[in-house]
């Protein structure tokens, strides 16, 4: 079982939104949808779609948006352990550009108030892996709280995986490094890796992170695929062709594919291939969660390329 911890929000997705859109009084949308989102929520839902047994710990308010998230998680087959907070449920407007890129306008509500005591030891029961998808986005958990959570998971015999979110910088690396010494798999994007380390080349950034403790560092490189460094061995895996409709949640889908493949016993190159396939599927769909049909869908993509 995979335990996901972090941000869960209600997303209002609107496309297309451009500078011209914002200058007009009224514009017509291609679509406007209300869906669950957030790093941990997206990863949990997608991993459940891929056949993994998943538990999510996050925060919600006592409101209709919190009820929406509960209902969505139940439909996706995710075990939800949602901590009720005395603040509204986190939400975001996802403004999708005509080319599929997006901008966020976020309200940091209940899930952003998640703290280390909100994840009890009982949350680790039955878990093989704990994935925290929202480092740098959880003020009550980042820093020493994140390090303590990772230590507790390791003490419980649970493997640890970590991703970051939001605007990162080299100044943020010191706080992050407290947790990285207890992390088995670190999965930043190329942009995040460069901003945290100052290294333009993904593999150079991976070496910096590896020196801080993670056994395996995976850098997501968008359409170019991904690279990884594990116990001194370098890996690179090309991306899959995809027409970008909406890039929201592509990184979360990548993580879902990676961890779901790992749960099935695939080696690191296999996990990278399934992760890249999941990211490619996600950018061709609208929304950040519920975009993956199943593990067989990814297997067909991976096997087709292997047989080419």
Tab-separated table of C-alpha atoms in Angstrom:
chain	number	residue	atom	x	y	z
A	1	UNK	CA	0.000	0.000	0.000
A	2	UNK	CA	1.152	3.533	-0.783
A	3	UNK	CA	0.511	6.327	1.708
A	4	UNK	CA	0.168	9.774	0.106
A	5	UNK	CA	0.531	12.892	2.257
A	6	UNK	CA	0.095	16.515	1.227
A	7	UNK	CA	-2.097	18.995	-0.571
A	8	UNK	CA	-5.671	18.312	-1.692
A	9	UNK	CA	-7.605	21.149	-3.309
A	10	UNK	CA	-10.664	21.806	-5.413
A	11	UNK	CA	-9.560	22.989	-8.855
A	12	UNK	CA	-11.619	25.194	-11.142
A	13	UNK	CA	-10.129	24.539	-14.580
A	14	UNK	CA	-10.740	27.093	-17.324
A	15	UNK	CA	-9.466	27.022	-20.920
A	16	UNK	CA	-8.437	29.048	-22.830
A	17	UNK	CA	-7.126	31.945	-20.746
A	18	UNK	CA	-4.687	34.430	-22.265
A	19	UNK	CA	-3.661	38.029	-21.707
A	20	UNK	CA	-6.384	39.015	-24.172
A	21	UNK	CA	-8.950	37.007	-22.184
A	22	UNK	CA	-8.176	38.983	-19.043
A	23	UNK	CA	-8.496	42.291	-20.879
A	24	UNK	CA	-12.087	41.585	-21.988
A	25	UNK	CA	-15.276	41.993	-20.002
A	26	UNK	CA	-16.571	38.569	-21.087
A	27	UNK	CA	-14.995	35.610	-22.882
A	28	UNK	CA	-16.317	32.186	-23.849
A	29	UNK	CA	-14.546	29.161	-22.398
A	30	UNK	CA	-13.807	25.951	-24.267
A	31	UNK	CA	-14.504	24.275	-20.926
A	32	UNK	CA	-14.882	25.060	-17.217
A	33	UNK	CA	-14.640	22.124	-14.822
A	34	UNK	CA	-14.601	21.609	-11.057
A	35	UNK	CA	-12.351	18.725	-10.011
A	36	UNK	CA	-10.200	17.561	-7.138
A	37	UNK	CA	-6.531	18.441	-7.404
A	38	UNK	CA	-3.337	19.084	-5.477
A	39	UNK	CA	-0.106	17.105	-5.522
A	40	UNK	CA	-1.042	14.370	-3.069
A	41	UNK	CA	-4.667	14.130	-4.236
A	42	UNK	CA	-3.609	13.780	-7.877
A	43	UNK	CA	-0.992	11.149	-7.143
A	44	UNK	CA	-3.350	9.139	-4.933
A	45	UNK	CA	-6.148	9.087	-7.507
A	46	UNK	CA	-3.872	8.199	-10.376
A	47	UNK	CA	-2.115	5.434	-8.459
A	48	UNK	CA	-5.504	3.964	-7.571
A	49	UNK	CA	-6.379	4.020	-11.281
A	50	UNK	CA	-3.172	2.086	-11.904
A	51	UNK	CA	-4.271	-0.649	-9.506
A	52	UNK	CA	-2.341	0.382	-6.398
A	53	UNK	CA	-3.804	0.249	-2.900
A	54	UNK	CA	-3.675	3.897	-1.767
A	55	UNK	CA	-4.300	5.894	1.399
A	56	UNK	CA	-4.387	9.720	1.433
A	57	UNK	CA	-3.801	11.939	4.455
A	58	UNK	CA	-4.631	15.597	3.895
A	59	UNK	CA	-6.749	18.397	5.356
A	60	UNK	CA	-10.202	19.718	4.446
A	61	UNK	CA	-12.594	22.314	5.761
A	62	UNK	CA	-16.093	21.674	7.068
A	63	UNK	CA	-17.675	22.800	3.819
A	64	UNK	CA	-19.097	21.693	0.463
A	65	UNK	CA	-15.693	21.623	-1.219
A	66	UNK	CA	-14.462	19.239	1.463
A	67	UNK	CA	-17.459	17.012	0.733
A	68	UNK	CA	-16.607	17.155	-2.980
A	69	UNK	CA	-13.081	15.901	-2.289
A	70	UNK	CA	-14.367	13.080	-0.074
A	71	UNK	CA	-16.801	11.962	-2.756
A	72	UNK	CA	-14.174	12.077	-5.484
A	73	UNK	CA	-11.702	10.026	-3.441
A	74	UNK	CA	-14.369	7.422	-2.664
A	75	UNK	CA	-15.220	7.069	-6.361
A	76	UNK	CA	-11.542	6.626	-7.196
A	77	UNK	CA	-11.092	3.912	-4.588
A	78	UNK	CA	-8.722	5.883	-2.364
A	79	UNK	CA	-8.834	5.388	1.404
A	80	UNK	CA	-9.202	8.949	2.702
A	81	UNK	CA	-8.035	10.047	6.131
A	82	UNK	CA	-8.896	13.733	5.915
A	83	UNK	CA	-8.209	15.953	8.909
A	84	UNK	CA	-10.895	18.599	9.403
A	85	UNK	CA	-9.515	22.089	9.941
A	86	UNK	CA	-11.201	25.292	11.105
A	87	UNK	CA	-10.616	26.950	7.756
A	88	UNK	CA	-12.142	26.459	4.284
A	89	UNK	CA	-10.965	23.713	1.970
A	90	UNK	CA	-8.007	24.654	-0.217
A	91	UNK	CA	-8.949	25.701	-3.747
A	92	UNK	CA	-7.342	26.938	-6.948
A	93	UNK	CA	-8.319	28.496	-10.243
A	94	UNK	CA	-6.318	26.752	-12.976
A	95	UNK	CA	-6.026	29.126	-15.932
A	96	UNK	CA	-5.033	27.015	-18.916
A	97	UNK	CA	-3.270	28.809	-21.750
A	98	UNK	CA	-4.106	28.010	-25.387
A	99	UNK	CA	-0.895	25.920	-25.659
A	100	UNK	CA	-1.796	23.799	-22.634
A	101	UNK	CA	0.515	25.514	-20.146
A	102	UNK	CA	-1.226	26.897	-17.064
A	103	UNK	CA	-1.177	29.483	-14.316
A	104	UNK	CA	-2.635	29.016	-10.836
A	105	UNK	CA	-4.505	31.360	-8.543
A	106	UNK	CA	-4.520	29.532	-5.220
A	107	UNK	CA	-6.326	29.797	-1.904
A	108	UNK	CA	-4.223	28.142	0.785
A	109	UNK	CA	-6.801	26.606	3.063
A	110	UNK	CA	-7.166	23.464	5.140
A	111	UNK	CA	-4.734	21.123	3.391
A	112	UNK	CA	-2.008	23.766	3.478
A	113	UNK	CA	-2.298	23.733	7.281
A	114	UNK	CA	-1.343	20.061	7.495
A	115	UNK	CA	1.294	19.467	10.181
A	116	UNK	CA	3.407	16.544	11.348
A	117	UNK	CA	1.101	15.551	14.255
A	118	UNK	CA	-1.768	15.199	11.735
A	119	UNK	CA	-0.126	12.013	10.428
A	120	UNK	CA	-0.429	9.454	13.277
A	121	UNK	CA	1.607	6.267	13.449
A	122	UNK	CA	-1.558	4.378	12.483
A	123	UNK	CA	-1.286	6.014	9.065
A	124	UNK	CA	1.813	3.915	8.368
A	125	UNK	CA	0.037	0.614	9.051
A	126	UNK	CA	0.164	-1.623	5.991
A	127	UNK	CA	2.139	0.932	3.967
A	128	UNK	CA	5.193	-0.104	1.969
A	129	UNK	CA	5.898	3.448	0.753
A	130	UNK	CA	5.054	6.953	1.954
A	131	UNK	CA	4.937	9.663	-0.700
A	132	UNK	CA	4.862	13.325	0.329
A	133	UNK	CA	4.051	15.382	-2.740
A	134	UNK	CA	4.008	18.897	-1.385
A	135	UNK	CA	7.307	19.837	0.263
A	136	UNK	CA	7.729	23.635	0.263
A	137	UNK	CA	3.945	24.054	0.189
A	138	UNK	CA	3.129	23.026	3.752
A	139	UNK	CA	4.293	25.669	6.250
A	140	UNK	CA	3.259	23.548	9.235
A	141	UNK	CA	5.173	20.514	7.994
A	142	UNK	CA	8.197	21.827	6.098
A	143	UNK	CA	11.624	21.911	7.738
A	144	UNK	CA	12.002	19.977	10.985
A	145	UNK	CA	8.413	18.679	10.794
A	146	UNK	CA	9.112	17.047	7.430
A	147	UNK	CA	12.350	15.563	8.725
A	148	UNK	CA	10.538	14.136	11.754
A	149	UNK	CA	7.801	12.629	9.573
A	150	UNK	CA	10.392	10.997	7.327
A	151	UNK	CA	12.272	9.623	10.365
A	152	UNK	CA	9.040	8.175	11.750
A	153	UNK	CA	8.233	6.489	8.439
A	154	UNK	CA	11.711	4.972	8.211
A	155	UNK	CA	11.436	3.739	11.807
A	156	UNK	CA	8.165	2.039	10.835
A	157	UNK	CA	9.915	0.236	7.978
A	158	UNK	CA	8.258	2.374	5.291
A	159	UNK	CA	10.188	3.542	2.209
A	160	UNK	CA	10.013	7.298	1.633
A	161	UNK	CA	9.483	9.349	-1.520
A	162	UNK	CA	9.361	13.149	-1.745
A	163	UNK	CA	8.464	15.809	-4.307
A	164	UNK	CA	8.364	19.594	-4.036
A	165	UNK	CA	5.846	22.204	-5.080
A	166	UNK	CA	5.536	25.978	-5.415
A	167	UNK	CA	8.280	28.512	-6.001
A	168	UNK	CA	11.593	27.099	-4.826
A	169	UNK	CA	15.043	28.686	-4.684
A	170	UNK	CA	18.551	27.878	-3.541
A	171	UNK	CA	17.682	29.419	-0.165
A	172	UNK	CA	15.026	26.710	0.309
A	173	UNK	CA	17.498	23.841	-0.073
A	174	UNK	CA	18.810	24.127	3.499
A	175	UNK	CA	15.379	23.492	5.023
A	176	UNK	CA	14.681	20.717	2.505
A	177	UNK	CA	18.003	19.024	3.244
A	178	UNK	CA	16.852	18.231	6.796
A	179	UNK	CA	14.347	15.794	5.317
A	180	UNK	CA	16.408	14.585	2.344
A	181	UNK	CA	18.740	12.580	4.589
A	182	UNK	CA	15.752	10.299	5.345
A	183	UNK	CA	14.402	10.122	1.768
A	184	UNK	CA	14.764	7.047	-0.423
A	185	UNK	CA	13.429	8.604	-3.656
A	186	UNK	CA	13.460	12.330	-4.474
A	187	UNK	CA	11.479	13.383	-7.573
A	188	UNK	CA	11.804	17.104	-8.446
A	189	UNK	CA	11.114	18.595	-11.853
A	190	UNK	CA	13.974	19.956	-13.963
A	191	UNK	CA	12.842	23.513	-13.185
A	192	UNK	CA	12.689	22.821	-9.450
A	193	UNK	CA	16.029	21.009	-9.499
A	194	UNK	CA	17.722	23.916	-11.268
A	195	UNK	CA	16.250	26.509	-8.913
A	196	UNK	CA	17.204	24.541	-5.816
A	197	UNK	CA	20.786	23.771	-6.866
A	198	UNK	CA	21.710	26.353	-9.503
A	199	UNK	CA	22.677	23.501	-11.862
A	200	UNK	CA	21.322	23.766	-15.401
A	201	UNK	CA	21.946	20.112	-16.291
A	202	UNK	CA	19.482	17.735	-14.618
A	203	UNK	CA	22.150	15.142	-13.824
A	204	UNK	CA	24.368	17.742	-12.165
A	205	UNK	CA	21.441	18.711	-9.946
A	206	UNK	CA	20.788	15.038	-9.218
A	207	UNK	CA	24.359	14.674	-7.929
A	208	UNK	CA	23.861	17.606	-5.558
A	209	UNK	CA	20.672	16.061	-4.171
A	210	UNK	CA	22.255	12.597	-3.890
A	211	UNK	CA	25.028	14.065	-1.747
A	212	UNK	CA	22.354	15.112	0.772
A	213	UNK	CA	21.072	11.609	1.378
A	214	UNK	CA	18.482	10.237	-1.106
A	215	UNK	CA	19.331	6.778	-2.445
A	216	UNK	CA	17.634	7.573	-5.750
A	217	UNK	CA	17.099	10.974	-7.385
A	218	UNK	CA	14.726	11.228	-10.342
A	219	UNK	CA	14.475	14.492	-12.296
A	220	UNK	CA	11.337	14.994	-14.398
A	221	UNK	CA	12.214	16.676	-17.689
A	222	UNK	CA	8.798	17.112	-19.314
A	223	UNK	CA	8.539	16.089	-22.958
A	224	UNK	CA	12.239	15.151	-22.945
A	225	UNK	CA	11.597	12.355	-20.451
A	226	UNK	CA	13.530	11.891	-17.237
A	227	UNK	CA	16.933	11.154	-15.756
A	228	UNK	CA	17.867	9.365	-12.549
A	229	UNK	CA	20.866	8.775	-10.345
A	230	UNK	CA	20.835	5.767	-8.032
A	231	UNK	CA	23.823	4.583	-5.981
A	232	UNK	CA	26.208	6.270	-8.413
A	233	UNK	CA	24.633	4.855	-11.590
A	234	UNK	CA	23.101	7.289	-14.108
A	235	UNK	CA	19.956	6.565	-16.112
A	236	UNK	CA	18.087	8.434	-18.844
A	237	UNK	CA	14.687	7.620	-20.334
A	238	UNK	CA	13.141	9.473	-23.309
A	239	UNK	CA	9.628	10.860	-23.157
A	240	UNK	CA	6.644	9.683	-25.205
A	241	UNK	CA	5.119	11.813	-27.963
A	242	UNK	CA	2.072	13.728	-26.732
A	243	UNK	CA	-0.063	16.649	-27.815
A	244	UNK	CA	-0.390	18.965	-24.825
A	245	UNK	CA	-4.015	19.771	-24.047
A	246	UNK	CA	-3.473	20.566	-20.367
A	247	UNK	CA	-0.165	20.112	-18.532
A	248	UNK	CA	-1.793	20.395	-15.090
A	249	UNK	CA	-0.700	17.483	-12.919
A	250	UNK	CA	1.722	15.950	-15.428
A	251	UNK	CA	4.421	15.725	-12.773
A	252	UNK	CA	1.995	14.077	-10.354
A	253	UNK	CA	1.013	11.558	-13.041
A	254	UNK	CA	4.725	10.847	-13.600
A	255	UNK	CA	5.151	10.088	-9.892
A	256	UNK	CA	2.045	7.876	-9.993
A	257	UNK	CA	3.419	5.825	-12.853
A	258	UNK	CA	6.817	5.553	-11.184
A	259	UNK	CA	5.555	4.417	-7.772
A	260	UNK	CA	2.869	2.117	-9.197
A	261	UNK	CA	5.513	0.374	-11.343
A	262	UNK	CA	7.845	0.174	-8.356
A	263	UNK	CA	5.094	-1.479	-6.291
A	264	UNK	CA	4.829	-4.100	-9.042
A	265	UNK	CA	8.534	-4.876	-8.791
A	266	UNK	CA	9.881	-3.087	-11.882
A	267	UNK	CA	13.518	-2.004	-11.884
A	268	UNK	CA	14.495	1.666	-12.096
A	269	UNK	CA	14.593	1.887	-15.941
A	270	UNK	CA	11.153	0.253	-16.041
A	271	UNK	CA	9.786	2.666	-13.460
A	272	UNK	CA	11.092	5.613	-15.491
A	273	UNK	CA	9.440	4.297	-18.660
A	274	UNK	CA	6.061	3.866	-16.970
A	275	UNK	CA	6.406	7.269	-15.329
A	276	UNK	CA	7.091	8.967	-18.663
A	277	UNK	CA	4.126	7.161	-20.221
A	278	UNK	CA	1.830	8.354	-17.418
A	279	UNK	CA	2.975	11.943	-17.859
A	280	UNK	CA	2.345	11.772	-21.605
A	281	UNK	CA	-1.192	10.448	-21.085
A	282	UNK	CA	-1.927	13.184	-18.542
A	283	UNK	CA	-0.963	16.140	-20.759
A	284	UNK	CA	-3.358	14.852	-23.432
A	285	UNK	CA	-6.328	15.039	-21.035
A	286	UNK	CA	-8.053	17.829	-19.136
A	287	UNK	CA	-7.387	17.929	-15.408
A	288	UNK	CA	-4.772	16.593	-13.045
A	289	UNK	CA	-6.484	13.533	-11.549
A	290	UNK	CA	-8.437	10.659	-13.025
A	291	UNK	CA	-6.574	10.971	-16.322
A	292	UNK	CA	-5.042	7.471	-16.324
A	293	UNK	CA	-7.188	4.562	-17.488
A	294	UNK	CA	-5.168	1.756	-15.957
A	295	UNK	CA	-1.772	0.068	-15.819
A	296	UNK	CA	-2.462	-1.833	-19.045
A	297	UNK	CA	-2.753	1.492	-20.882
A	298	UNK	CA	0.798	2.404	-19.845
A	299	UNK	CA	2.060	-1.129	-20.509
A	300	UNK	CA	0.872	-0.928	-24.113
A	301	UNK	CA	2.814	2.328	-24.608
A	302	UNK	CA	5.968	0.992	-22.985
A	303	UNK	CA	5.849	-2.364	-24.763
A	304	UNK	CA	5.119	-0.755	-28.149
A	305	UNK	CA	8.231	1.357	-27.873
A	306	UNK	CA	10.340	-1.569	-26.676
A	307	UNK	CA	9.208	-3.591	-29.696
A	308	UNK	CA	9.747	-0.813	-32.226
